[in-house]
């Protein structure tokens, strides 16, 4: 039936559009949008919403049941009020009796249902019960989505746009709350009121009036459904996400913007993106207003025609209808048409919420990091690290090519080489942030892909080249390495990382705020906080990725001794640019263009007179020139 009506409507639209000279391609696009319903995605959205319609918590379910019972009472009151008005008018006009009991009962119903008396007792009670349901759903939904995003793989986080991501999350969670609220408090009650009104009209009046009312219902439902499909909300929200992403990117890189005096350019880019969003939004709003206008004209016409028809039947000689029936028709029609006119907004909101839910469903379907692989081995995290014939590529660009080396347990291996040779990529693969495209990495002969991911990472720690801190205190950022650490342990870690001088200069001491991403600290200070955090974790495996690159020479020498003590009796991998900091390593792996070109200790590599020897010589000459200049 629905498809037949849609076919008729789109056929009519075809004639109208062609008569107005609109291009056929535009009509075809419009028609395809009307029919384009992905049932698979729709099924996923409904399944997702079901989890929150009837939550597992028994207390929350009790509140849902209370809301349903109260709404049932309100629906009954909505039917009885117009009937009471009819009986009151009949008693006053025909029997000339003062029906105070009936008037009191009608007044009580009006107070309970909210008919002109505030929001109604029943609605207030149901809103109070529903608030607990909303709080429960909001908490669990936000936490579930946040937990899922945190567990998404490294590659996904690298490629995401933060502003766009949280716009998707915020819109998605809000849309679920909106949908559930609309289903319980708007869509369900409105549909019940409409069908009960049709039954009432059919029993009290004749089929003609019922048919008139039914025509209005059909017009509202069909036009609203078609308009909702015609509106291109996906493109509108995509444009909105792009605008927000541009704004967040510029604000996050405010320093670069100021360096190049590009404030006007960034403002113009955001303006253009916002105009693009508004253009999509305006199209949807115009379509909605035109539809509302048509619906209002039809409703007004049917109300006038129905009122005249009831009045005519009452005025006919021998009619068994009374003046109360006219009151019944006008009161109940007005009472029914109010939520029915609102139903276009409800359908519009439901459809918009469904559209907003799509990107969130896609996000939740993203595979998370696999904590326990198919070939899971429940083994202790210990032993040597073995990198065997490992290759890695970002799409077509090969970063590592057949790399092999071993880090014996308790020994230190350094990775050196020109920029872009794949040193940091190896560290990320050791942490399983990245997976080799070929080859394997093993701990004590167990492929790390078969180990418990979080158990393995709990035994590892790293000091990255770019240290990013949380927008919290120094104490929090150091304590992040081990949440159970005492204040004394945090202070000891700060002391070993040469942080105490910085901390003691501040009035807040360890409670000093570091700012967003640690922007209140210098690069060297941030790196020392990261080192302290790593010292606190006390790991079995330690990875230092240019750990002292942001430090001055004096501070570097102070921290270097602490790092050497930290590496003692631990399995360590050090990525370094300054070769003097890794000359003590048990083995040095020299990389170039993603390949291992040399291996050996410091003296062995110098004797080979290869790439390492050349890099050493250049750095020594540079250091000598620097010292000469200082003298």
Coordinates of C-alpha atoms in Angstrom, one line a residue:
X1 CA 0.0 0.0 0.0
X2 CA 2.8 2.4 1.0
X3 CA 4.8 1.7 -2.1
X4 CA 1.7 2.3 -4.3
X5 CA 1.1 5.7 -2.7
X6 CA 4.7 6.6 -3.1
X7 CA 4.6 5.6 -6.7
X8 CA 1.6 7.8 -7.3
X9 CA 3.1 10.7 -5.5
X10 CA 6.4 10.5 -7.3
X11 CA 4.5 10.2 -10.6
X12 CA 2.6 13.3 -9.8
X13 CA 5.8 15.1 -8.8
X14 CA 7.2 14.0 -12.2
X15 CA 4.4 15.8 -14.1
X16 CA 4.6 18.9 -12.0
X17 CA 8.3 19.2 -12.2
X18 CA 8.5 18.5 -15.9
X19 CA 5.8 21.2 -16.5
X20 CA 7.9 23.6 -14.6
X21 CA 10.9 22.9 -16.8
X22 CA 13.0 21.3 -14.1
X23 CA 15.7 19.0 -15.4
X24 CA 14.9 15.3 -15.4
X25 CA 18.2 14.4 -13.7
X26 CA 17.2 16.4 -10.7
X27 CA 13.8 14.6 -10.5
X28 CA 15.5 11.2 -10.8
X29 CA 17.9 12.2 -7.9
X30 CA 14.9 13.2 -5.8
X31 CA 13.0 10.0 -6.6
X32 CA 16.0 7.8 -5.8
X33 CA 16.4 9.6 -2.4
X34 CA 12.8 8.8 -1.6
X35 CA 13.2 5.0 -2.4
X36 CA 16.8 4.7 -1.1
X37 CA 16.3 3.0 2.2
X38 CA 19.2 0.7 3.4
X39 CA 17.3 -1.9 5.3
X40 CA 20.5 -3.4 6.7
X41 CA 21.6 0.0 8.3
X42 CA 18.0 0.6 9.4
X43 CA 18.0 -2.8 11.2
X44 CA 21.3 -2.0 12.9
X45 CA 19.9 1.3 14.1
X46 CA 16.8 -0.3 15.5
X47 CA 18.8 -3.0 17.3
X48 CA 21.0 -0.4 18.8
X49 CA 18.1 1.6 20.1
X50 CA 16.4 -1.5 21.6
X51 CA 19.3 -1.9 24.0
X52 CA 18.2 1.4 25.6
X53 CA 14.4 1.1 25.2
X54 CA 14.3 -1.7 27.8
X55 CA 17.5 -1.5 29.9
X56 CA 18.8 -4.5 31.9
X57 CA 18.6 -2.7 35.2
X58 CA 15.5 -3.8 37.1
X59 CA 15.0 -0.4 38.8
X60 CA 15.2 1.4 35.5
X61 CA 12.7 -1.1 33.9
X62 CA 10.3 -0.3 36.8
X63 CA 10.5 3.4 36.0
X64 CA 9.8 2.6 32.3
X65 CA 6.8 0.6 33.3
X66 CA 5.5 3.4 35.5
X67 CA 5.8 5.8 32.6
X68 CA 3.8 3.5 30.3
X69 CA 1.0 3.1 32.9
X70 CA 0.8 6.8 33.5
X71 CA 0.7 7.5 29.8
X72 CA -2.1 4.9 29.5
X73 CA -4.1 6.8 32.1
X74 CA -3.5 10.0 30.2
X75 CA -4.7 8.5 26.9
X76 CA -8.0 7.4 28.6
X77 CA -8.4 10.9 30.1
X78 CA -8.0 12.3 26.6
X79 CA -10.9 10.2 25.3
X80 CA -13.2 10.9 28.4
X81 CA -12.8 14.7 28.5
X82 CA -14.6 15.4 25.1
X83 CA -17.3 12.9 26.1
X84 CA -17.7 14.6 29.5
X85 CA -18.1 18.0 27.7
X86 CA -20.8 16.5 25.4
X87 CA -22.7 15.1 28.4
X88 CA -22.4 18.3 30.3
X89 CA -23.8 20.4 27.4
X90 CA -26.6 17.9 26.8
X91 CA -27.6 18.0 30.5
X92 CA -27.5 21.8 30.6
X93 CA -29.4 22.3 27.3
X94 CA -31.9 19.4 27.3
X95 CA -32.4 18.4 31.0
X96 CA -31.7 21.9 32.4
X97 CA -29.9 20.1 35.3
X98 CA -26.9 21.3 37.2
X99 CA -24.6 18.3 36.7
X100 CA -21.9 19.4 39.2
X101 CA -20.6 15.8 39.7
X102 CA -19.9 15.5 35.9
X103 CA -18.3 19.0 35.8
X104 CA -16.1 18.1 38.8
X105 CA -15.1 14.8 37.1
X106 CA -14.3 16.5 33.8
X107 CA -12.2 19.2 35.7
X108 CA -10.3 16.4 37.5
X109 CA -9.5 14.7 34.2
X110 CA -8.3 18.0 32.8
X111 CA -6.0 18.6 35.7
X112 CA -4.6 15.0 35.5
X113 CA -4.1 15.1 31.8
X114 CA -2.9 18.7 31.5
X115 CA -5.7 20.0 29.4
X116 CA -4.9 23.7 29.9
X117 CA -3.8 23.3 33.5
X118 CA 0.0 23.5 33.6
X119 CA 1.6 20.3 32.3
X120 CA -0.8 17.9 34.1
X121 CA -0.2 15.7 37.1
X122 CA 0.2 12.6 35.0
X123 CA 2.8 14.2 32.8
X124 CA 4.7 15.5 35.8
X125 CA 4.8 12.1 37.4
X126 CA 5.9 10.4 34.2
X127 CA 8.6 13.0 33.6
X128 CA 10.0 12.4 37.1
X129 CA 10.1 8.6 36.5
X130 CA 11.6 9.1 33.0
X131 CA 14.4 11.2 34.3
X132 CA 16.0 8.2 36.0
X133 CA 15.7 6.3 32.7
X134 CA 17.4 9.1 30.8
X135 CA 20.2 9.4 33.3
X136 CA 20.9 5.6 33.2
X137 CA 20.8 5.6 29.4
X138 CA 23.0 8.7 29.0
X139 CA 25.6 7.3 31.4
X140 CA 25.9 3.9 29.9
X141 CA 25.8 5.2 26.3
X142 CA 28.5 7.8 26.8
X143 CA 30.7 5.3 28.7
X144 CA 30.2 2.5 26.1
X145 CA 31.1 4.8 23.2
X146 CA 34.1 6.4 25.0
X147 CA 35.4 3.0 26.0
X148 CA 35.1 1.8 22.4
X149 CA 36.9 4.8 21.0
X150 CA 39.7 4.3 23.4
X151 CA 40.2 0.7 22.3
X152 CA 40.3 1.5 18.6
X153 CA 43.7 0.8 16.9
X154 CA 46.5 3.3 16.6
X155 CA 46.0 3.7 12.8
X156 CA 42.5 4.8 13.3
X157 CA 43.4 7.5 15.9
X158 CA 46.2 8.8 13.7
X159 CA 43.8 9.4 10.8
X160 CA 40.8 10.7 12.7
X161 CA 39.7 14.4 13.1
X162 CA 39.0 15.0 16.8
X163 CA 36.4 17.7 16.3
X164 CA 34.5 15.7 13.7
X165 CA 34.7 12.5 15.9
X166 CA 33.2 14.1 18.9
X167 CA 30.5 15.8 16.8
X168 CA 29.6 12.4 15.6
X169 CA 29.5 11.0 19.2
X170 CA 27.6 13.9 20.6
X171 CA 25.0 13.9 17.8
X172 CA 24.7 10.2 17.9
X173 CA 24.1 9.8 21.6
X174 CA 21.8 12.8 21.6
X175 CA 19.8 11.3 18.7
X176 CA 19.3 8.0 20.7
X177 CA 18.0 9.9 23.7
X178 CA 15.7 12.0 21.4
X179 CA 14.4 8.9 19.6
X180 CA 13.6 7.0 22.8
X181 CA 11.9 10.1 24.2
X182 CA 9.9 10.7 21.0
X183 CA 8.8 7.0 20.9
X184 CA 7.6 7.0 24.5
X185 CA 6.2 10.5 24.8
X186 CA 5.2 11.6 21.3
X187 CA 5.0 9.0 18.6
X188 CA 3.4 6.2 20.6
X189 CA 0.8 8.4 22.4
X190 CA 0.0 10.4 19.2
X191 CA -0.7 7.2 17.2
X192 CA -2.8 5.9 20.0
X193 CA -4.8 9.1 20.2
X194 CA -5.3 9.2 16.4
X195 CA -6.6 5.6 16.2
X196 CA -8.8 6.0 19.3
X197 CA -10.2 9.2 17.8
X198 CA -11.1 7.4 14.6
X199 CA -12.9 4.6 16.5
X200 CA -14.7 7.3 18.6
X201 CA -15.9 9.2 15.5
X202 CA -16.9 6.0 13.8
X203 CA -19.1 4.9 16.8
X204 CA -20.6 8.3 17.7
X205 CA -20.9 9.8 14.2
X206 CA -21.1 8.2 10.7
X207 CA -18.5 6.9 8.3
X208 CA -18.3 10.3 6.4
X209 CA -16.7 12.2 9.3
X210 CA -14.5 9.3 10.1
X211 CA -13.3 9.2 6.4
X212 CA -12.6 13.0 6.5
X213 CA -10.4 12.5 9.6
X214 CA -8.7 9.5 8.1
X215 CA -7.8 11.5 5.0
X216 CA -6.0 14.0 7.2
X217 CA -4.1 11.3 8.9
X218 CA -3.0 9.8 5.6
X219 CA -2.0 13.1 4.2
X220 CA 0.1 13.9 7.3
X221 CA 1.8 10.5 7.4
X222 CA 2.6 10.3 3.6
X223 CA 3.7 13.9 3.2
X224 CA 5.9 13.8 6.3
X225 CA 7.4 10.5 5.2
X226 CA 8.2 11.7 1.7
X227 CA 9.6 15.0 2.9
X228 CA 11.8 13.3 5.4
X229 CA 13.4 11.2 2.6
X230 CA 13.7 14.2 0.4
X231 CA 15.8 16.1 2.9
X232 CA 19.5 15.4 2.5
X233 CA 20.5 15.5 6.1
X234 CA 23.7 13.3 5.7
X235 CA 25.3 16.0 3.5
X236 CA 24.1 18.7 5.9
X237 CA 25.8 17.1 8.9
X238 CA 28.9 16.2 6.9
X239 CA 29.2 19.9 6.1
X240 CA 28.7 20.8 9.7
X241 CA 31.4 18.3 10.8
X242 CA 33.9 19.8 8.3
X243 CA 33.3 23.3 9.6
X244 CA 33.8 22.3 13.2
X245 CA 36.9 20.4 12.2
X246 CA 38.4 23.4 10.5
X247 CA 37.7 25.6 13.6
X248 CA 39.2 23.1 16.0
X249 CA 42.3 22.6 13.9
X250 CA 43.0 26.3 13.7
X251 CA 42.5 26.8 17.4
X252 CA 44.7 23.9 18.2
X253 CA 47.5 25.3 16.0
X254 CA 46.9 28.9 17.1
X255 CA 50.6 29.5 17.4
X256 CA 51.3 28.6 13.7
X257 CA 48.3 30.8 12.7
X258 CA 49.8 33.8 14.5
X259 CA 53.3 33.2 13.1
X260 CA 52.0 33.5 9.6
X261 CA 49.3 36.2 10.3
X262 CA 46.7 33.9 8.9
X263 CA 43.8 34.8 11.2
X264 CA 41.7 36.3 8.3
X265 CA 42.3 33.2 6.1
X266 CA 41.2 30.8 8.9
X267 CA 38.1 32.9 9.6
X268 CA 37.2 32.9 5.8
X269 CA 37.7 29.1 5.6
X270 CA 35.4 28.6 8.6
X271 CA 32.9 31.1 7.1
X272 CA 32.8 29.3 3.7
X273 CA 32.3 25.9 5.4
X274 CA 29.5 27.3 7.6
X275 CA 27.8 28.8 4.6
X276 CA 27.9 25.4 2.9
X277 CA 26.2 23.9 6.0
X278 CA 23.6 26.6 6.1
X279 CA 22.8 26.1 2.4
X280 CA 21.9 22.4 3.1
X281 CA 20.0 23.4 6.2
X282 CA 18.0 26.1 4.4
X283 CA 16.9 23.6 1.7
X284 CA 15.6 21.3 4.4
X285 CA 13.8 24.1 6.3
X286 CA 12.1 25.5 3.1
X287 CA 10.8 22.0 2.3
X288 CA 9.5 21.6 5.8
X289 CA 7.7 25.0 5.8
X290 CA 6.0 24.3 2.5
X291 CA 4.8 20.9 3.8
X292 CA 3.5 22.5 7.1
X293 CA 1.6 25.1 5.0
X294 CA -0.1 22.4 2.9
X295 CA -1.0 20.4 6.0
X296 CA -2.5 23.4 7.8
X297 CA -4.6 24.3 4.8
X298 CA -6.0 20.8 4.4
X299 CA -6.6 20.5 8.2
X300 CA -8.5 23.9 8.3
X301 CA -10.6 22.8 5.3
X302 CA -11.5 19.5 6.8
X303 CA -12.3 21.0 10.2
X304 CA -14.6 23.6 8.5
X305 CA -16.3 20.9 6.4
X306 CA -16.7 18.5 9.4
X307 CA -18.1 21.2 11.6
X308 CA -20.7 22.2 8.9
X309 CA -21.6 18.6 8.4
X310 CA -22.2 18.0 12.1
X311 CA -24.1 21.2 12.5
X312 CA -26.3 20.3 9.5
X313 CA -27.1 16.9 10.9
X314 CA -28.0 18.3 14.3
X315 CA -30.3 20.9 12.7
X316 CA -32.2 18.3 10.7
X317 CA -35.8 17.5 11.9
X318 CA -35.9 14.2 13.8
X319 CA -32.1 14.1 14.3
X320 CA -31.0 12.0 17.3
X321 CA -27.8 14.2 17.5
X322 CA -27.6 17.0 20.1
X323 CA -25.6 20.2 20.6
X324 CA -23.3 18.1 22.8
X325 CA -22.3 16.2 19.7
X326 CA -21.1 19.4 18.0
X327 CA -19.0 20.1 21.2
X328 CA -17.7 16.5 21.1
X329 CA -16.6 16.8 17.5
X330 CA -14.9 20.2 17.7
X331 CA -13.3 19.5 21.1
X332 CA -12.0 16.0 20.1
X333 CA -11.0 17.1 16.6
X334 CA -9.0 20.0 18.1
X335 CA -7.5 17.7 20.7
X336 CA -6.6 15.1 18.1
X337 CA -5.3 17.5 15.5
X338 CA -2.9 19.2 18.0
X339 CA -0.7 16.1 18.4
X340 CA -1.3 15.2 14.8
X341 CA 0.1 18.5 13.6
X342 CA 2.9 17.9 16.0
X343 CA 3.5 14.5 14.5
X344 CA 5.2 16.0 11.4
X345 CA 7.7 17.5 13.8
X346 CA 8.0 14.2 15.5
X347 CA 8.6 12.3 12.3
X348 CA 11.0 15.0 11.2
X349 CA 12.9 14.7 14.5
X350 CA 12.9 10.9 14.4
X351 CA 14.2 10.9 10.8
X352 CA 16.9 13.4 11.7
X353 CA 17.9 11.4 14.7
X354 CA 18.1 8.2 12.5
X355 CA 20.4 10.1 10.1
X356 CA 22.6 11.3 12.9
X357 CA 22.8 7.8 14.4
X358 CA 24.3 6.4 11.2
X359 CA 27.9 7.7 11.7
X360 CA 27.8 6.6 15.3
X361 CA 26.8 3.0 14.3
X362 CA 29.7 3.0 11.8
X363 CA 32.0 4.1 14.5
X364 CA 30.9 1.4 16.9
X365 CA 31.4 -1.2 14.2
X366 CA 35.0 -0.3 13.8
X367 CA 37.1 -3.3 15.0
X368 CA 38.9 -2.6 18.2
X369 CA 42.4 -3.8 19.1
X370 CA 42.4 -7.6 19.5
X371 CA 43.4 -8.2 23.1
X372 CA 43.5 -12.0 22.7
X373 CA 44.2 -13.3 19.2
X374 CA 42.9 -16.6 17.7
X375 CA 46.3 -18.3 18.5
X376 CA 46.4 -16.8 22.0
X377 CA 49.2 -18.0 24.2
X378 CA 48.8 -17.4 28.0
X379 CA 52.5 -16.9 28.7
X380 CA 54.5 -14.7 31.0
X381 CA 55.7 -11.6 29.4
X382 CA 59.5 -12.1 29.5
X383 CA 62.5 -13.1 27.5
X384 CA 64.3 -11.5 24.6
X385 CA 62.8 -9.5 21.7
X386 CA 63.3 -11.0 18.3
X387 CA 62.5 -9.0 15.1
X388 CA 62.5 -11.4 12.2
X389 CA 62.3 -10.3 8.5
X390 CA 59.9 -7.5 9.4
X391 CA 58.5 -5.2 6.6
X392 CA 56.0 -2.5 7.0
X393 CA 54.3 -0.1 4.5
X394 CA 51.9 2.8 4.7
X395 CA 49.7 2.0 1.7
X396 CA 52.2 1.9 -1.1
X397 CA 55.1 3.6 0.7
X398 CA 57.4 1.0 2.2
X399 CA 58.9 2.1 5.5
X400 CA 60.7 -1.1 6.6
X401 CA 62.2 -3.8 4.4
X402 CA 63.2 -7.2 5.8
X403 CA 64.5 -5.9 9.1
X404 CA 65.9 -8.4 11.5
X405 CA 67.7 -8.1 14.9
X406 CA 67.5 -9.4 18.5
X407 CA 67.4 -7.7 21.9
X408 CA 68.6 -10.3 24.4
X409 CA 66.9 -10.2 27.8
X410 CA 68.5 -7.5 30.0
X411 CA 70.5 -6.0 27.2
X412 CA 70.3 -2.6 25.4
X413 CA 70.0 -2.2 21.6
X414 CA 70.0 1.1 19.9
X415 CA 68.4 2.0 16.6
X416 CA 70.1 4.8 14.7
X417 CA 70.0 6.2 11.2
X418 CA 68.9 9.1 9.1
X419 CA 65.4 10.6 9.5
X420 CA 62.7 8.6 7.9
X421 CA 64.6 5.3 8.1
X422 CA 61.8 3.6 10.2
X423 CA 63.3 3.7 13.7
X424 CA 60.1 5.1 15.5
X425 CA 58.0 2.7 13.4
X426 CA 59.8 -0.3 14.9
X427 CA 59.1 1.1 18.5
X428 CA 55.4 1.4 17.6
X429 CA 55.4 -2.2 16.3
X430 CA 57.1 -3.5 19.5
X431 CA 54.1 -1.9 21.4
X432 CA 51.8 -3.4 18.8
X433 CA 50.4 0.0 17.9
X434 CA 51.3 -1.1 14.3
X435 CA 51.3 -4.6 12.8
X436 CA 54.1 -5.8 10.4
X437 CA 52.9 -6.3 6.9
X438 CA 55.5 -9.1 6.7
X439 CA 57.6 -11.0 9.2
X440 CA 57.1 -11.3 13.0
X441 CA 58.1 -9.9 16.3
X442 CA 58.4 -12.3 19.2
X443 CA 59.0 -12.3 23.0
X444 CA 60.7 -15.5 24.2
X445 CA 59.8 -17.2 20.9
X446 CA 56.1 -16.2 21.2
X447 CA 54.7 -14.0 18.4
X448 CA 53.5 -10.9 20.2
X449 CA 50.3 -11.0 18.1
X450 CA 49.4 -14.2 20.1
X451 CA 50.1 -12.6 23.5
X452 CA 47.5 -10.8 25.8
X453 CA 47.8 -7.3 24.4
X454 CA 47.2 -5.4 27.7
X455 CA 49.2 -7.8 29.8
X456 CA 52.2 -7.3 27.4
X457 CA 51.8 -3.5 27.4
X458 CA 51.7 -3.5 31.2
X459 CA 55.3 -4.7 31.2
X460 CA 56.4 -2.0 28.8
X461 CA 57.0 1.7 28.9
X462 CA 58.1 4.3 26.5
X463 CA 59.3 7.9 26.4
X464 CA 58.2 9.1 22.9
X465 CA 59.9 11.8 20.9
X466 CA 56.7 14.0 21.1
X467 CA 55.5 14.0 24.7
X468 CA 51.9 15.0 25.1
X469 CA 50.6 15.5 28.6
X470 CA 47.1 15.6 30.0
X471 CA 45.5 19.0 31.0
X472 CA 46.0 18.3 34.7
X473 CA 48.6 18.6 37.4
X474 CA 52.3 17.5 37.3
X475 CA 51.4 15.0 40.0
X476 CA 48.6 13.5 37.9
X477 CA 50.8 13.3 34.8
X478 CA 53.7 11.6 36.6
X479 CA 51.3 9.3 38.5
X480 CA 49.7 8.2 35.2
X481 CA 52.6 5.7 34.9
X482 CA 51.2 3.8 37.9
X483 CA 47.8 4.8 39.3
X484 CA 48.5 3.1 42.7
X485 CA 51.8 5.1 43.3
X486 CA 52.2 7.0 46.6
X487 CA 53.1 10.6 46.9
X488 CA 56.6 9.6 48.0
X489 CA 57.1 7.4 44.9
X490 CA 55.9 10.2 42.6
X491 CA 58.3 12.6 44.3
X492 CA 61.2 10.1 43.9
X493 CA 60.5 9.7 40.2
X494 CA 60.4 13.4 39.8
X495 CA 63.7 13.7 41.6
X496 CA 65.4 11.1 39.3
X497 CA 64.0 12.9 36.2
X498 CA 65.5 16.2 37.4
X499 CA 62.1 17.8 37.8
X500 CA 62.2 19.0 41.4
X501 CA 63.8 22.4 40.6
X502 CA 60.9 23.1 38.2
X503 CA 58.3 21.9 40.7
X504 CA 59.7 23.9 43.7
X505 CA 59.8 27.1 41.6
X506 CA 56.0 27.0 41.4
X507 CA 53.7 27.9 44.3
X508 CA 51.4 25.0 43.6
X509 CA 54.4 22.5 43.6
X510 CA 53.1 19.1 42.4
X511 CA 49.6 20.5 41.9
X512 CA 50.9 22.9 39.1
X513 CA 48.6 22.7 36.0
X514 CA 50.5 21.9 32.8
X515 CA 47.9 23.2 30.4
X516 CA 46.3 21.5 27.4
X517 CA 48.7 19.0 25.9
X518 CA 51.3 20.4 28.3
X519 CA 51.6 23.8 26.6
X520 CA 52.6 25.6 29.8
X521 CA 55.8 23.6 29.9
X522 CA 58.8 23.7 27.6
X523 CA 59.7 20.8 25.4
X524 CA 62.4 19.7 27.8
X525 CA 60.2 20.0 30.8
X526 CA 57.5 17.9 29.2
X527 CA 60.1 15.3 28.3
X528 CA 61.3 15.1 31.9
X529 CA 57.7 14.6 33.1
X530 CA 57.4 11.7 30.6
X531 CA 60.7 10.2 31.9
X532 CA 59.4 10.5 35.5
X533 CA 56.2 8.7 34.4
X534 CA 58.2 5.9 32.9
X535 CA 60.5 5.6 35.9
X536 CA 57.4 5.2 38.1
X537 CA 56.0 2.4 36.0
X538 CA 59.2 0.4 36.5
X539 CA 58.8 -1.8 33.3
X540 CA 60.5 -5.0 32.1
X541 CA 60.9 -3.5 28.6
X542 CA 61.9 0.0 28.1
X543 CA 61.7 1.9 24.8
X544 CA 63.3 5.4 24.5
X545 CA 62.4 7.2 21.3
X546 CA 64.6 10.3 21.2
X547 CA 64.0 10.6 25.0
X548 CA 66.5 13.4 25.5
X549 CA 66.1 15.2 22.1
X550 CA 64.4 18.2 23.7
X551 CA 66.9 18.7 26.5
X552 CA 69.9 21.0 26.6
X553 CA 73.4 19.5 26.9
X554 CA 73.7 20.1 30.6
X555 CA 70.3 18.6 31.5
X556 CA 70.8 15.8 29.0
X557 CA 74.0 14.7 30.9
X558 CA 72.1 14.8 34.2
X559 CA 69.2 12.7 32.9
X560 CA 71.4 10.3 30.9
X561 CA 72.8 8.8 34.0
X562 CA 69.3 8.2 35.4
X563 CA 68.2 6.6 32.1
X564 CA 71.3 4.3 32.1
X565 CA 70.4 3.2 35.7
X566 CA 66.8 2.6 34.5
X567 CA 68.1 0.5 31.6
X568 CA 70.2 -1.7 33.9
X569 CA 68.9 -5.3 34.0
X570 CA 66.1 -4.3 31.7
X571 CA 65.5 -5.1 28.0
X572 CA 65.9 -1.8 26.3
X573 CA 65.5 -0.4 22.8
X574 CA 66.8 3.2 22.3
X575 CA 66.1 5.4 19.3
X576 CA 68.7 8.2 19.2
X577 CA 69.9 10.9 17.0
X578 CA 72.9 11.9 19.1
X579 CA 75.2 8.9 18.9
X580 CA 77.1 9.8 22.1
X581 CA 73.9 8.9 24.1
X582 CA 73.9 5.3 22.8
X583 CA 77.6 4.5 22.6
X584 CA 77.2 2.2 25.6
X585 CA 74.6 0.0 24.0
X586 CA 75.3 -3.7 23.7
X587 CA 74.3 -3.7 20.1
X588 CA 73.6 -0.8 17.6
X589 CA 71.4 -1.4 14.6
X590 CA 72.0 1.1 11.8
X591 CA 69.0 1.7 9.5
X592 CA 68.9 3.5 6.1
X593 CA 65.8 3.7 3.8
X594 CA 64.1 1.1 6.0
X595 CA 66.9 -1.5 5.8
X596 CA 69.5 -2.7 8.2
X597 CA 72.9 -1.7 6.8
X598 CA 75.1 -2.4 9.8
X599 CA 75.0 -4.0 13.3
X600 CA 77.5 -4.2 16.1
X601 CA 78.7 -2.3 19.2
X602 CA 80.1 1.2 19.0
X603 CA 83.8 0.1 18.5
X604 CA 82.9 -2.6 15.9
X605 CA 80.9 -0.1 13.9
X606 CA 83.6 2.5 14.0
X607 CA 86.1 -0.1 12.7
X608 CA 83.8 -0.9 9.8
X609 CA 84.1 2.7 8.6
X610 CA 80.5 2.6 7.2
X611 CA 77.4 4.8 7.7
X612 CA 77.7 4.7 11.5
X613 CA 81.3 5.8 11.4
X614 CA 80.4 8.6 9.0
X615 CA 77.6 9.8 11.3
X616 CA 79.8 9.7 14.3
X617 CA 82.5 11.7 12.6
X618 CA 80.0 14.4 11.5
X619 CA 78.5 14.7 14.9
X620 CA 81.9 14.9 16.6
X621 CA 83.1 17.6 14.2
X622 CA 79.9 19.5 14.9
X623 CA 80.3 19.2 18.7
X624 CA 83.9 20.4 18.4
X625 CA 82.9 23.4 16.3
X626 CA 80.2 24.2 18.9
X627 CA 82.7 24.1 21.8
X628 CA 85.2 26.2 19.8
X629 CA 82.5 28.8 19.2
X630 CA 81.6 28.9 22.9
X631 CA 85.2 29.4 23.9

